Coordinates of C-alpha atoms in Angstrom, one line a residue:
X16 CA -253.1 177.2 6.1
X17 CA -253.3 177.9 2.3
X18 CA -252.7 175.6 -0.6
X19 CA -252.0 176.8 -4.1
X20 CA -252.5 174.5 -7.1
X21 CA -251.1 175.2 -10.5
X22 CA -252.1 173.1 -13.5
X23 CA -252.8 173.5 -17.2
X24 CA -256.5 173.7 -17.6
X25 CA -256.5 174.7 -21.2
X26 CA -258.4 172.3 -23.5
X27 CA -256.3 169.9 -25.5
X28 CA -256.8 169.9 -29.2
X29 CA -259.0 167.1 -30.5
X30 CA -257.0 164.9 -33.0
X31 CA -258.6 165.3 -36.3
X32 CA -257.9 162.2 -38.5
X33 CA -258.5 164.3 -41.6
X34 CA -256.2 167.1 -40.7
X35 CA -253.0 167.6 -42.7
X36 CA -249.9 166.6 -40.8
X37 CA -246.6 168.7 -40.8
X38 CA -243.1 168.1 -39.5
X39 CA -239.9 170.1 -39.6
X40 CA -237.2 169.4 -42.1
X41 CA -233.6 168.6 -41.3
X42 CA -231.0 171.4 -41.2
X43 CA -228.1 173.0 -39.4
X44 CA -228.3 176.2 -37.4
X45 CA -225.6 178.8 -36.7
X46 CA -226.0 181.6 -34.2
X47 CA -225.7 185.2 -35.5
X48 CA -226.0 186.9 -32.2
X49 CA -228.7 189.4 -31.0
X50 CA -231.3 186.7 -30.9
X51 CA -230.9 185.7 -34.6
X52 CA -229.6 182.6 -36.4
X53 CA -229.3 181.1 -39.8
X54 CA -230.9 177.7 -40.5
X55 CA -229.5 175.9 -43.6
X56 CA -231.5 173.1 -45.3
X57 CA -230.9 171.4 -48.6
X58 CA -233.1 174.2 -50.1
X59 CA -230.8 177.0 -48.9
X60 CA -230.3 179.3 -45.9
X61 CA -233.1 180.8 -43.8
X62 CA -232.5 183.7 -41.4
X63 CA -234.8 183.7 -38.3
X64 CA -235.0 184.5 -34.7
X65 CA -233.8 181.9 -32.2
X66 CA -237.4 181.9 -30.8
X67 CA -238.7 180.8 -34.2
X68 CA -236.0 178.2 -34.4
X69 CA -237.1 176.9 -31.1
X70 CA -240.7 176.7 -32.4
X71 CA -239.4 174.8 -35.4
X72 CA -237.5 172.4 -33.2
X73 CA -240.8 171.6 -31.3
X74 CA -242.4 170.5 -34.6
X75 CA -240.1 167.6 -35.5
X76 CA -242.9 165.0 -35.5
X77 CA -245.7 164.7 -38.0
X78 CA -248.7 166.3 -36.3
X79 CA -251.5 168.7 -37.2
X80 CA -251.0 172.5 -37.0
X81 CA -253.3 172.6 -34.0
X82 CA -251.2 170.0 -32.2
X83 CA -248.0 171.9 -32.9
X84 CA -249.6 175.1 -31.6
X85 CA -250.6 173.3 -28.4
X86 CA -247.0 172.0 -27.9
X87 CA -245.5 175.5 -28.4
X88 CA -248.0 177.1 -26.1
X89 CA -247.0 174.7 -23.3
X90 CA -243.4 176.0 -23.6
X91 CA -244.3 179.6 -24.3
X92 CA -247.6 180.3 -22.6
X93 CA -247.3 184.0 -22.9
X94 CA -247.0 184.1 -26.7
X95 CA -250.3 185.1 -28.4
X96 CA -252.1 182.4 -30.2
X97 CA -252.3 184.4 -33.4
X98 CA -248.5 185.0 -33.3
X99 CA -247.8 181.3 -33.1
X100 CA -250.2 180.6 -36.0
X101 CA -248.4 183.3 -38.1
X102 CA -245.0 181.8 -37.3
X103 CA -246.1 178.3 -38.3
X104 CA -247.8 179.5 -41.5
X105 CA -244.6 181.2 -42.4
X106 CA -242.6 178.1 -41.8
X107 CA -245.0 176.1 -44.0
X108 CA -244.6 178.8 -46.7
X109 CA -240.8 178.6 -46.5
X110 CA -241.0 174.8 -46.7
X111 CA -239.4 174.3 -43.3
X112 CA -242.5 172.5 -42.2
X113 CA -243.3 169.9 -44.8
X114 CA -246.7 168.2 -45.1
X115 CA -247.0 164.4 -45.0
X116 CA -248.1 164.2 -48.6
X117 CA -245.2 166.4 -49.8
X118 CA -242.7 164.4 -47.8
X119 CA -243.9 161.1 -49.3
X120 CA -243.8 162.7 -52.8
X121 CA -240.2 163.6 -52.2
X122 CA -239.3 159.9 -51.8
X123 CA -240.8 159.1 -55.2
X124 CA -237.5 159.4 -57.1
X125 CA -237.4 156.2 -59.1
X126 CA -234.6 153.7 -58.6
X127 CA -233.5 152.1 -61.9
X128 CA -232.1 149.1 -60.0
X129 CA -235.4 148.0 -58.6
X130 CA -236.1 144.3 -59.0
X131 CA -238.8 143.4 -61.5
X132 CA -241.9 142.3 -59.7
X133 CA -242.4 138.5 -59.7
X134 CA -238.8 137.6 -60.4
X135 CA -238.2 134.2 -58.8
X136 CA -235.2 134.0 -56.5
X137 CA -232.5 131.3 -56.6
X138 CA -232.2 129.3 -53.4
X139 CA -228.7 128.8 -52.1
X140 CA -227.7 126.7 -49.1
X141 CA -224.3 127.1 -47.4
X142 CA -223.3 123.7 -46.0
X143 CA -220.2 122.5 -44.1
X144 CA -219.6 118.9 -42.9
X145 CA -223.1 118.4 -41.5
X146 CA -225.1 115.9 -43.6
X147 CA -227.7 115.5 -40.9
X148 CA -228.4 119.2 -40.9
X149 CA -228.5 119.5 -44.7
X150 CA -231.0 116.5 -44.9
X151 CA -233.3 118.3 -42.4
X152 CA -233.0 121.6 -44.4
X153 CA -233.8 119.9 -47.7
X154 CA -236.7 118.1 -46.3
X155 CA -238.2 121.3 -45.0
X156 CA -237.8 122.9 -48.4
X157 CA -239.6 120.0 -50.1
X158 CA -242.6 120.5 -47.7
X159 CA -242.8 124.3 -48.3
X160 CA -245.3 125.1 -51.1
X161 CA -244.0 128.7 -51.4
X162 CA -240.6 127.6 -52.7
X163 CA -241.6 124.7 -54.9
X164 CA -240.0 124.8 -58.3
X165 CA -237.3 127.2 -57.3
X166 CA -233.8 126.0 -58.3
X167 CA -231.6 125.1 -55.4
X168 CA -227.8 125.4 -55.4
X169 CA -225.5 124.1 -52.7
X170 CA -222.4 126.0 -51.7
X171 CA -220.4 123.2 -50.1
X172 CA -217.7 124.3 -47.8
X173 CA -217.0 120.9 -46.4
X174 CA -213.5 119.7 -45.6
X175 CA -214.4 116.1 -45.0
X176 CA -214.6 114.0 -48.2
X177 CA -217.3 111.7 -46.7
X178 CA -219.5 114.8 -46.0
X179 CA -219.0 116.0 -49.6
X180 CA -220.2 112.6 -51.0
X181 CA -223.1 112.5 -48.5
X182 CA -224.2 116.0 -49.5
X183 CA -224.2 115.1 -53.2
X184 CA -226.3 112.0 -52.5
X185 CA -228.7 114.0 -50.5
X186 CA -229.2 116.5 -53.4
X187 CA -229.8 113.6 -55.8
X188 CA -232.4 112.0 -53.5
X189 CA -234.2 115.1 -52.2
X190 CA -236.7 115.5 -55.0
X191 CA -235.9 119.1 -55.6
X192 CA -234.3 120.9 -58.5
X193 CA -231.0 120.9 -56.7
X194 CA -227.4 120.8 -57.6
X195 CA -223.9 121.7 -56.3
X196 CA -222.7 125.1 -57.5
X197 CA -219.6 124.5 -59.7
X198 CA -217.6 127.2 -57.9
X199 CA -214.2 126.3 -59.3
X200 CA -215.4 126.7 -62.9
X201 CA -217.1 130.0 -62.2
X202 CA -214.1 131.4 -60.3
X203 CA -211.8 130.4 -63.2
X204 CA -214.0 132.3 -65.7
X205 CA -214.0 135.4 -63.5
X206 CA -210.2 135.2 -63.2
X207 CA -209.8 134.8 -66.9
X208 CA -212.0 137.9 -67.5
X209 CA -210.0 139.9 -64.9
X210 CA -206.4 138.7 -64.9
X211 CA -205.3 141.8 -63.0
X212 CA -207.4 140.8 -60.0
X213 CA -206.7 137.1 -59.8
X214 CA -205.2 137.1 -56.3
X215 CA -208.1 139.1 -54.9
X216 CA -210.7 136.8 -56.6
X217 CA -209.0 133.8 -55.1
X218 CA -209.0 135.5 -51.7
X219 CA -212.7 136.4 -51.9
X220 CA -214.1 133.2 -53.4
X221 CA -211.6 130.2 -53.2
X222 CA -211.0 128.1 -50.1
X223 CA -212.9 127.5 -46.9
X224 CA -214.8 129.9 -44.6
X225 CA -218.3 131.2 -44.2
X226 CA -217.5 134.5 -45.8
X227 CA -216.1 132.8 -48.9
X228 CA -219.2 130.6 -49.1
X229 CA -221.3 133.8 -48.8
X230 CA -219.4 135.4 -51.7
X231 CA -219.8 132.3 -53.8
X232 CA -223.5 132.5 -53.2
X233 CA -223.5 136.0 -54.5
X234 CA -221.5 134.9 -57.5
X235 CA -223.9 132.0 -58.2
X236 CA -226.9 134.3 -58.4
X237 CA -225.3 137.5 -59.8
X238 CA -228.0 139.4 -61.7
X239 CA -230.9 137.6 -60.0
X240 CA -232.3 137.5 -56.5
X241 CA -230.5 135.3 -53.9
X242 CA -232.5 133.4 -51.2
X243 CA -229.8 132.3 -48.7
X244 CA -230.1 129.6 -46.1
X245 CA -227.6 127.8 -43.9
X246 CA -227.7 124.1 -43.6
X247 CA -228.9 124.2 -40.0
X248 CA -232.0 126.2 -40.9
X249 CA -235.3 124.4 -41.1
X250 CA -237.4 126.3 -43.6
X251 CA -240.6 127.1 -41.8
X252 CA -241.3 130.8 -41.4
X253 CA -243.4 131.6 -38.4
X254 CA -245.1 135.0 -37.7
X255 CA -244.2 136.4 -34.3
X256 CA -246.6 135.4 -31.5
X257 CA -247.1 139.1 -30.7
X258 CA -247.3 140.1 -34.4
X259 CA -248.2 143.7 -35.3
X260 CA -249.1 144.6 -38.9
X261 CA -247.4 147.5 -40.7
X262 CA -243.9 148.8 -40.9
X263 CA -241.7 150.6 -38.4
X264 CA -239.8 153.3 -40.3
X265 CA -237.5 154.3 -37.4
X266 CA -234.3 152.4 -36.7
X267 CA -234.0 150.2 -33.6
X268 CA -230.7 149.4 -32.0
X269 CA -231.7 146.1 -30.4
X270 CA -233.9 143.3 -31.5
X271 CA -236.5 141.9 -29.0
X272 CA -235.6 138.5 -27.6
X273 CA -238.0 136.0 -26.1
X274 CA -236.7 133.0 -24.1
X275 CA -238.4 129.6 -23.7
X276 CA -238.1 126.7 -21.3
X277 CA -237.6 124.1 -24.1
X278 CA -236.2 124.1 -27.6
X279 CA -239.5 122.6 -28.9
X280 CA -241.5 125.4 -27.5
X281 CA -239.3 128.0 -29.3
X282 CA -239.4 126.1 -32.6
X283 CA -243.2 125.8 -32.4
X284 CA -243.8 129.4 -31.3
X285 CA -245.7 131.8 -33.6
X286 CA -247.9 130.9 -36.5
X287 CA -246.8 129.3 -39.7
X288 CA -247.2 131.8 -42.5
X289 CA -247.4 130.4 -46.0
X290 CA -247.3 134.0 -47.5
X291 CA -244.1 135.0 -45.8
X292 CA -241.9 134.1 -48.8
X293 CA -244.0 136.2 -51.1
X294 CA -243.8 139.1 -48.6
X295 CA -240.0 139.0 -48.8
X296 CA -240.1 138.7 -52.6
X297 CA -242.4 141.7 -53.1
X298 CA -240.1 143.9 -51.0
X299 CA -236.5 142.9 -51.9
X300 CA -235.0 145.2 -54.5
X301 CA -237.7 147.8 -54.4
X302 CA -237.2 151.5 -53.8
X303 CA -238.3 153.0 -50.5
X304 CA -241.2 154.8 -52.3
X305 CA -242.4 151.4 -53.7
X306 CA -242.1 149.8 -50.3
X307 CA -244.3 152.5 -48.7
X308 CA -246.8 151.9 -51.5
X309 CA -246.8 148.1 -50.8
X310 CA -247.3 148.8 -47.1
X311 CA -250.2 151.1 -47.8
X312 CA -248.6 154.1 -46.2
X313 CA -248.8 156.4 -49.2
X314 CA -252.6 156.0 -49.6
X315 CA -253.5 156.0 -45.9
X316 CA -253.6 159.6 -44.5
X317 CA -251.9 160.0 -41.2
X318 CA -249.7 156.9 -41.6
X319 CA -246.6 159.0 -40.7
X320 CA -248.1 160.4 -37.5
X321 CA -245.4 160.8 -34.8
X322 CA -242.5 160.2 -37.3
X323 CA -239.6 162.7 -37.1
X324 CA -238.2 162.9 -40.6
X325 CA -235.4 165.3 -39.5
X326 CA -233.9 162.5 -37.3
X327 CA -234.3 159.7 -40.0
X328 CA -231.8 160.5 -42.7
X329 CA -232.1 156.9 -44.0
X330 CA -235.5 157.8 -45.4
X331 CA -234.4 159.5 -48.6
X332 CA -235.2 159.6 -52.3
X333 CA -233.5 156.8 -54.1
X334 CA -233.2 154.5 -51.1
X335 CA -233.5 150.9 -52.0
X336 CA -234.1 147.6 -50.1
X337 CA -231.0 145.6 -51.0
X338 CA -231.8 142.7 -48.6
X339 CA -234.5 141.2 -46.4
X340 CA -233.9 139.5 -43.0
X341 CA -235.8 137.0 -40.9
X342 CA -235.6 136.6 -37.1
X343 CA -234.4 133.3 -35.7
X344 CA -236.1 130.9 -33.4
X345 CA -234.6 127.8 -31.8
X346 CA -231.0 128.0 -30.9
X347 CA -228.9 131.1 -30.7
X348 CA -226.4 132.0 -33.4
X349 CA -224.2 133.7 -30.9
X350 CA -221.1 132.3 -29.3
X351 CA -221.3 134.2 -26.0
X352 CA -224.0 135.0 -23.5
X353 CA -222.9 138.5 -22.6
X354 CA -225.1 140.1 -25.3
X355 CA -228.2 138.8 -23.4
X356 CA -227.4 141.3 -20.6
X357 CA -227.9 144.3 -22.9
X358 CA -231.3 143.5 -24.2
X359 CA -234.4 145.7 -23.7
X360 CA -236.5 145.6 -20.6
X361 CA -239.3 143.4 -21.9
X362 CA -236.7 140.9 -23.3
X363 CA -234.8 141.1 -20.0
X364 CA -238.0 140.1 -18.1
X365 CA -238.2 137.0 -20.3
X366 CA -234.5 136.3 -19.8
X367 CA -234.6 136.3 -16.0
X368 CA -238.2 135.3 -15.3
X369 CA -237.2 132.2 -13.3
X370 CA -233.8 130.8 -12.2
X371 CA -234.0 127.5 -14.0
X372 CA -234.8 129.1 -17.4
X373 CA -232.1 131.7 -16.8
X374 CA -229.4 129.1 -16.1
X375 CA -230.4 127.3 -19.3
X376 CA -230.4 130.6 -21.2
X377 CA -226.8 131.6 -20.2
X378 CA -225.6 128.1 -21.3
X379 CA -227.5 127.3 -24.5
X380 CA -230.8 129.2 -24.8
X381 CA -234.0 128.3 -26.6
X382 CA -235.2 131.7 -27.9
X383 CA -236.9 133.8 -30.6
X384 CA -234.9 136.8 -31.8
X385 CA -236.8 139.3 -34.0
X386 CA -239.3 142.1 -34.1
X387 CA -243.0 141.9 -33.5
X388 CA -243.5 144.4 -36.4
X389 CA -241.6 144.6 -39.6
X390 CA -239.0 147.3 -39.6
X391 CA -236.3 149.0 -41.6
X392 CA -232.6 148.5 -40.7
X393 CA -229.6 150.4 -42.0
X394 CA -227.7 147.3 -42.9
X395 CA -227.4 143.5 -42.5
X396 CA -226.0 142.4 -39.1
X397 CA -226.5 138.7 -39.5
X398 CA -227.3 136.3 -42.4
X399 CA -229.8 137.9 -44.8
X400 CA -232.7 135.9 -46.4
X401 CA -233.2 137.6 -49.7
X402 CA -230.5 139.6 -51.4
X403 CA -231.0 141.8 -54.5
X404 CA -228.0 140.8 -56.5
X405 CA -229.1 142.7 -59.6
X406 CA -227.1 145.8 -58.7
X407 CA -224.0 146.8 -56.7
X408 CA -223.5 145.2 -53.3
X409 CA -220.7 144.7 -50.8
X410 CA -218.9 141.4 -50.1
X411 CA -218.4 139.3 -47.0
X412 CA -215.1 139.1 -45.1
X413 CA -213.5 136.0 -46.6
X414 CA -212.4 134.5 -43.3
X415 CA -213.3 134.8 -39.6
X416 CA -216.7 135.3 -37.9
X417 CA -219.0 138.3 -38.4
X418 CA -218.7 137.9 -42.1
X419 CA -222.3 138.9 -42.7
X420 CA -222.0 142.0 -40.6
X421 CA -219.0 142.9 -42.7
X422 CA -221.1 142.5 -45.8
X423 CA -223.7 144.8 -44.3
X424 CA -221.1 147.5 -43.4
X425 CA -219.4 147.4 -46.8
X426 CA -222.7 147.5 -48.6
X427 CA -223.7 150.6 -46.6
X428 CA -220.3 152.2 -47.2
X429 CA -220.6 151.7 -51.0
X430 CA -224.3 152.4 -51.2
X431 CA -225.3 154.9 -48.6
X432 CA -228.9 154.8 -49.9
X433 CA -229.2 151.0 -49.2
X434 CA -231.7 149.7 -46.6
X435 CA -232.8 146.3 -45.2
X436 CA -236.4 145.1 -44.6
X437 CA -236.6 143.0 -41.5
X438 CA -239.7 140.9 -41.3
X439 CA -241.7 140.0 -38.2
X440 CA -241.1 136.3 -39.1
X441 CA -238.5 133.9 -37.8
X442 CA -236.9 130.9 -39.4
X443 CA -236.1 127.8 -37.4
X444 CA -232.4 127.5 -36.4
X445 CA -231.7 123.9 -35.3
X446 CA -228.0 123.0 -35.4
X447 CA -227.3 119.3 -34.8
X448 CA -224.5 120.0 -32.4
X449 CA -225.0 121.2 -28.8
X450 CA -223.1 124.4 -27.9
X451 CA -222.5 125.7 -24.4
X452 CA -221.5 129.3 -23.6
X453 CA -218.8 130.2 -21.1
X454 CA -220.0 131.7 -17.8
X455 CA -220.8 135.4 -17.8
X456 CA -217.6 137.4 -17.4
X457 CA -215.3 134.4 -18.1
X458 CA -214.2 136.2 -21.3
X459 CA -213.7 139.9 -21.6
X460 CA -215.0 142.0 -24.5
X461 CA -212.6 141.1 -27.3
X462 CA -214.1 141.6 -30.8
X463 CA -212.5 139.9 -33.7
X464 CA -210.7 141.6 -36.7
X465 CA -213.8 141.6 -38.8
X466 CA -215.8 143.3 -36.1
X467 CA -213.0 145.8 -35.8
X468 CA -213.2 146.5 -39.5
X469 CA -217.0 146.8 -39.3
X470 CA -216.8 149.4 -36.6
X471 CA -214.0 151.3 -38.4
X472 CA -216.0 151.3 -41.7
X473 CA -219.2 152.6 -40.0
X474 CA -217.1 155.3 -38.2
X475 CA -215.6 156.5 -41.4
X476 CA -218.6 156.2 -43.8
X477 CA -219.5 159.8 -43.2
X478 CA -216.1 160.9 -44.5
X479 CA -216.8 159.6 -48.0
X480 CA -218.6 162.2 -50.1
X481 CA -218.3 160.6 -53.6
X482 CA -221.5 159.6 -55.4
X483 CA -219.5 157.0 -57.5
X484 CA -219.4 153.5 -56.0
X485 CA -215.9 153.0 -57.4
X486 CA -214.6 156.3 -55.9
X487 CA -216.1 155.4 -52.5
X488 CA -214.3 152.0 -52.7
X489 CA -211.1 153.7 -53.6
X490 CA -211.5 156.2 -50.7
X491 CA -212.1 153.5 -48.1
X492 CA -209.3 151.3 -49.4
X493 CA -207.0 154.3 -49.0
X494 CA -208.1 154.7 -45.4
X495 CA -207.3 151.1 -44.7
X496 CA -203.9 151.4 -46.4
X497 CA -203.2 154.6 -44.4
X498 CA -203.9 152.8 -41.1
X499 CA -201.7 149.9 -42.3
X500 CA -198.8 152.3 -42.9
X501 CA -199.0 153.7 -39.3
X502 CA -195.9 153.4 -37.1
X503 CA -195.9 150.5 -34.8
X504 CA -196.6 152.5 -31.6
X505 CA -199.4 154.5 -33.3
X506 CA -201.1 151.3 -34.6
X507 CA -200.9 149.6 -31.2
X508 CA -202.4 152.7 -29.5
X509 CA -205.2 152.8 -32.1
X510 CA -206.3 149.2 -31.4
X511 CA -205.8 149.7 -27.7
X512 CA -208.0 152.7 -27.8
X513 CA -210.6 150.7 -29.8
X514 CA -210.6 147.9 -27.2
X515 CA -210.9 150.5 -24.4
X516 CA -213.9 152.1 -26.1
X517 CA -215.6 148.7 -26.6
X518 CA -215.1 147.7 -23.0
X519 CA -215.9 151.0 -21.4
X520 CA -219.0 151.3 -23.5
X521 CA -220.1 147.9 -22.4
X522 CA -219.5 148.7 -18.7
X523 CA -221.4 152.0 -19.1
X524 CA -224.3 150.2 -20.8
X525 CA -224.5 147.5 -18.2
X526 CA -224.4 149.9 -15.3
X527 CA -227.3 151.8 -16.9
X528 CA -229.2 148.6 -17.3
X529 CA -228.5 147.6 -13.7
X530 CA -229.9 151.0 -12.5
X531 CA -232.9 150.6 -14.7
X532 CA -233.6 147.1 -13.4
X533 CA -233.3 148.2 -9.8
X534 CA -232.6 146.3 -6.6
X535 CA -235.6 144.1 -7.2
X536 CA -233.9 142.4 -10.1
X537 CA -233.1 138.7 -9.3
X538 CA -229.9 138.2 -7.4
X539 CA -228.5 135.6 -9.8
X540 CA -228.8 138.1 -12.7
X541 CA -227.3 140.9 -10.7
X542 CA -224.3 138.7 -9.7
X543 CA -223.6 137.6 -13.3
X544 CA -223.9 141.2 -14.6
X545 CA -221.5 142.3 -11.9
X546 CA -219.0 139.6 -13.1
X547 CA -219.1 141.0 -16.6
X548 CA -218.5 144.6 -15.4
X549 CA -215.7 143.5 -13.1
X550 CA -213.9 141.4 -15.7
X551 CA -214.0 144.2 -18.3
X552 CA -213.0 146.8 -15.7
X553 CA -209.9 144.8 -14.8
X554 CA -209.1 144.4 -18.5
X555 CA -209.2 148.2 -18.9
X556 CA -206.6 148.7 -16.1
X557 CA -204.2 146.1 -17.6
X558 CA -201.3 147.3 -19.8
X559 CA -201.3 144.3 -22.1
X560 CA -200.8 143.9 -25.8
X561 CA -204.1 145.0 -27.4
X562 CA -205.0 141.6 -29.0
X563 CA -208.3 141.1 -30.9
X564 CA -210.1 137.7 -30.7
X565 CA -208.1 134.9 -32.2
X566 CA -204.7 136.7 -31.8
X567 CA -203.6 135.2 -28.4
X568 CA -200.8 133.3 -30.2
X569 CA -199.2 136.6 -31.4
X570 CA -196.8 137.2 -28.5
X571 CA -195.0 140.4 -29.5
X572 CA -195.9 143.9 -30.6
X573 CA -194.0 143.4 -33.9
X574 CA -195.8 140.2 -34.8
X575 CA -199.2 141.7 -33.8
X576 CA -198.6 144.8 -36.0
X577 CA -197.3 142.7 -38.9
X578 CA -200.5 140.7 -38.7
X579 CA -202.8 143.8 -38.7
X580 CA -200.9 145.4 -41.5
X581 CA -201.3 142.2 -43.6
X582 CA -205.0 142.0 -42.9
X583 CA -205.6 145.7 -43.5
X584 CA -203.8 145.7 -46.9
X585 CA -205.5 142.4 -47.9
X586 CA -209.0 143.9 -47.2
X587 CA -208.0 147.2 -48.9
X588 CA -207.1 145.3 -52.0
X589 CA -210.4 143.5 -51.9
X590 CA -212.4 146.8 -51.4
X591 CA -210.5 148.5 -54.2
X592 CA -211.1 145.7 -56.7
X593 CA -214.6 144.8 -55.7
X594 CA -216.7 147.2 -57.9
X595 CA -214.8 145.9 -61.0
X596 CA -215.2 142.2 -59.9
X597 CA -218.8 142.5 -59.1
X598 CA -219.6 144.4 -62.3
X599 CA -218.0 141.7 -64.3
X600 CA -220.0 139.1 -62.4
X601 CA -223.2 141.0 -63.2
X602 CA -222.3 141.0 -66.9
X603 CA -222.0 137.2 -66.8
X604 CA -218.2 136.8 -66.7
X605 CA -218.5 133.8 -64.3
X606 CA -221.2 131.9 -66.2

């Protein structure tokens, strides 16, 4: 009996820490036939063989030339070594392989809107009918040396007159430089400066709602840096228990989650970091190039090793950090437990580690949500911490939930170069009221109107080509108005198709997660995951009116479409007017 063994016995290249690193640039290829193609980059077209294009594709990550050669030889073992070297040398000469130093230099385009170093933020707290929570928040600020001396403004969204009086007394007694923001006077001045936009200004800033309170916070700090807290935050920033120094430049779709047996354990987790506020302050408002300098990545050779610049279009000259974000520890800010079934494998292991903790987690979990290492994000998805209000920004949806995600989407739409720095710290979230989630699968996937608009905006952001913020706003407003002017059946079909996508995407995701977890996953977790899949599968098969969250009272196609048209036109008017409104606020019209 004979056995044949085949394995690669060629020596692997030793990684030289001093070697220059190269990576391929982004571009589009078109086949010319006969084994040739044209590859177009921002620098122009390049005609090459498809074999050379294949070699270029294998060089996406920053590595040394010797490492790239080794990768290509594994795919094309019969190609002579000298031939591969000549090809790579040619790609370097044509600037299709860019060195680490040249790539970093390309990001150095200065951003005129960068915040001046050392500028002190203005602290703003959103409060609503919870004196106990506000008292706790103010007490934590008084104990924090890093924010001592900063002015504090309260955006009071309370409906209860007793709560309003209690909040004012708490500010008077807290020992901080604190006051209530005089929103009515500021809004009146803004309306006087822009009489043609009075109705939009009222819609964005006047009245109740988390989004309007967010917008009033922007207005209160226009031209400075906003530090934003909710009244149920306890200001103690803790570094992640598994903290890793540095900055992750790639984008992550999910944040890690760690679950705890007790609320106290979640609140005490990590290490108190007195320097966290300064870290946020140094980064907010800075250009990407300056951020890389702060992180030491420009001076440390090899800091980009493994990074694939052709797949990271958010890393561009002129990119700016418009906001910073903390993780949360303590209670969840979500209203449903279904999202916990889509977390990554390590987070999932924490979620279902034992049945008792799992049952608590699907009702009202004690957790830590946030990365172990600071990272970049494309936009804000929940409440930001610092916001650079010295330049153009988006606005929050005035009413409804997901107002902060809407702010993030509109900011990205208006400012495609905007980025968010997410720290490896978490702020304590300790709401006074207890909240219990419904059982998994009790409610089908049904996003609200603001989430619908967020998804629509992010789906259409690539269709806007204009460099001008005002023109981009006009373009998206026109898209919303175009959708509002759809015929009834077309509008119903559009929203039904959207709900179908959300539900089918959830089912596909959960089935993949179930396969990844395998049959050894706990039975209780498998059963609940199956309930979510079954509930959404049944909803897909039902021919019902395509209602979004909060629209159950709309009982006919006509009233449903009339509601959507009103909301679409209302938001279109806000988007169209916003650049003018915000520019006036930056120029002091509301002061």
